[in-house]
Amino acid sequence: MMEKQTTVTTLPRVLIVDDDAMVRLLAISALGQLDLDLHEAGDGAEAVALFQQQAYDIVLLDLEMPRMDGFTAARRIRALPGGENATLIMVTGLNDADSIEKAYQVGATDFVTKPINWAILRQRLRFVLRARNAFRSLQENEAKLLESQRIANLGHWEWDIINNRAEWSEQVYGILGLDPQACDASFATFLQAVHPDEQRLFNRAVSAAIEKGESYLLEHRIVRPDGEERHVVSQGQALPAEPGKVERVRHVVQDITERKRAEEHIFQLANFDSLTGLPNRALFQAYAGRILAAAKRDGTKAAVLLLDLDRFKRINDSLGYQAGDQLIKEVAGRIASCMRECDLAAKIHTVEDLPYSLARPGGDEFMLLIRGVDRAAGVAHFAKRLSDALAQPLSVMQQEVFFSASIGISLFPDDAQDQDLLIKSADIALGYAKDSGGGCFRFFSEEMNDWANKRIELEARLNHAVENNELQLYYQPQISLVSGRLTGFEALLRWWPGGGDMVPPNEFIPIAEETGVITEIGAWVIHQACKQLRSWRDRGYDPVPVAVNVSARQFVDQNLVKIIEDELAAFDLTPELLELELTERVIMRSLEETRIKLQALKEVGVKLSVDDFGTGYSSMSYLKRFPLDALKIDRSFIMDLVTDSNDESIIRAIVAMSKGLGLHTIAEGVETDQQRELLSSIGCDLMQGFLYSRPLPAEEAESYLLRLSDQHA
Ligand code: C2E
Ligand code: CA
Ligand code: CA
């Protein structure tokens, strides 16, 4: 055995097997010009033994040899490691079909006949080598490609549209979590693995790519059979067989779940506070910027609240950091639930569906942004609730901790137009709150503070107005424009908080509505009116109806009908003596519910009138369907009646319509004879106003009943 080149092991290894030493010599000299690592063997057995030691790329194998012939050697070599890929060229003296066929059967790649034409053999080997190299680099590339696809978690697949067949790489199965043995690769199977919410999107992207012969790129989710969700990027290219005729689509799909998670984690770290999970200052500010820009655009208000725990350092020092951390978490929870409970919560949480309006910029501080603040009262109310909620003791590590929080509030655009200034203003306000001993809230502006303080006090007092007997009903006579006689009274509420000055209903009714105490107050009004009617009847006066005002919240209250029935029964009154005044705005709010409610009230037998008529928008078709008794023309039309012909025509229209519907018309706020005369000429039948009488306490109103009785007598 001899080696032509010893050092180069990367050269193709060629083994020349022939029992004729002369042939081997000739072969070696003929092939020596090629860059080959040449070896020789004297028979089949030696060839197999050599191959076993190290595989050869090409074996030139003589068929007829002693000990082991070429056929057997070829079969054995094919079975050895590396033998599968070797090129076996059979050298034979037999030029018959049988041998050739047999040679191929045992795995020959090619064959040459003796006597060997060395020039041709050289050419053949060149060709074989070129093919081998090309094949090998293809194999290497493919292996590299597969490896890199594996590393990149990248799968590729092809879809043959015409035959509706697909071929998936191993990674595709891996990404989809499917077993290659147990499932058929197809477009439908892939589509099925796409998240249900995104299947249509995916399908549309692929269809569009096919239609236009273009590519698509889509980020979507995959749901594995075990329910695990993966994030992937799918990319594909339609492959037109000829222009305009797409037969195949080549897709790649890459699992980017880990990258996504890392991104999310980074986002989380950069934008959120790890203790409470709340946004940090950076995210809050980015968010506030957007909200304020939107508020500026649509001219709405917003408020920034800065909240700081009082004497937190002391708690932290005495109970330890762990307790301090727990306290902060509890406080965050309380603020969040306060936001949820409060009327403002809906607004806070619907902000782009992200509760980013509550943030923890650090330490024991919290920041809140409330947008869509229509009235500052809402903010004051919320801040009060918040500081009350935070004044409740907390149990931290088996210890009861008493603490409180200070809150500073600034309003946009009143206090500042720009975000930084707004936060600074809230910070200054927070300083005021701390200066006043903590446990309270302060607005940035002085007027707001005065106003808010008064408002909060009023609210607290109003809650006890009924039990403290601070309410009283006044009665304003209603007069017939035809006969000049008393036809009824409107009951109007008066409040003297703590025995001080009277607060007008226009000031306290909206607050009572907001806090909900209106239902209690409203029930008291109905009770009081019935009580008065009974007392007048008991004292022998001719009965006239009393109208009470019913607020929005009271009207939708489930108990209203029952309350009225009970009071009428308790005082044994005929229901027509009670009249309910409902504002146009209230009854036009949700028409079908209103109709049902009015029907129920009508069945009780009380009278129903529409208050402040003309100030809202009435749906005529509904007015017709509502069981009403009267329309009260709003005072604003009566006010300028004599000078403003426009108002006159409105009143004419209302009166005409009212008559058409078979209803009475009452003019409110009649102050002059001129107004009365004009109203009378228009055909309005009832009036109420200072011209005849102001609202009066029951004892004084009685004189009108007395007069009525005299007229009758
Ligand atoms: P309203 O129902 O429109 O009541 C008529 C208001 O006009 C009353 O004001 C009455 O005093 C006033 N008024 C009557 N005649 C004249 C006049 O000739 N000139 C002027 N300038 N004003 C006149 P008041 O008593 O201050 O009540 C204001 C509003 O408060 C009422 O408007 C009503 O919406 C509400 N309110 C009063 N009492 C109650 C109540 O018991 N329940 C509810 N829910 N609301 C009430
Ligand atoms: Ca009224
Ligand atoms: Ca009115």
Coordinates of C-alpha atoms in Angstrom, one line a residue, residues 272-278 312 321-330 332 360 363 366:
F272 CA -43.6 49.7 36.6
D273 CA -42.9 49.8 40.2
S274 CA -42.0 46.2 41.3
L275 CA -43.5 46.4 44.8
T276 CA -47.0 47.4 43.8
G277 CA -47.1 46.6 40.1
L278 CA -48.3 50.2 39.5
F312 CA -44.4 57.0 57.0
Y321 CA -38.8 47.8 56.0
Q322 CA -40.8 44.7 55.4
A323 CA -43.7 46.1 57.2
G324 CA -43.3 49.4 55.4
D325 CA -43.4 47.5 52.1
Q326 CA -46.5 45.7 53.1
L327 CA -48.1 48.9 54.1
I328 CA -47.4 50.5 50.8
K329 CA -49.0 47.6 49.0
E330 CA -52.1 47.8 51.2
A332 CA -52.1 50.9 46.8
R360 CA -46.3 55.1 42.4
G363 CA -41.3 56.0 48.3
F366 CA -48.8 58.0 44.8

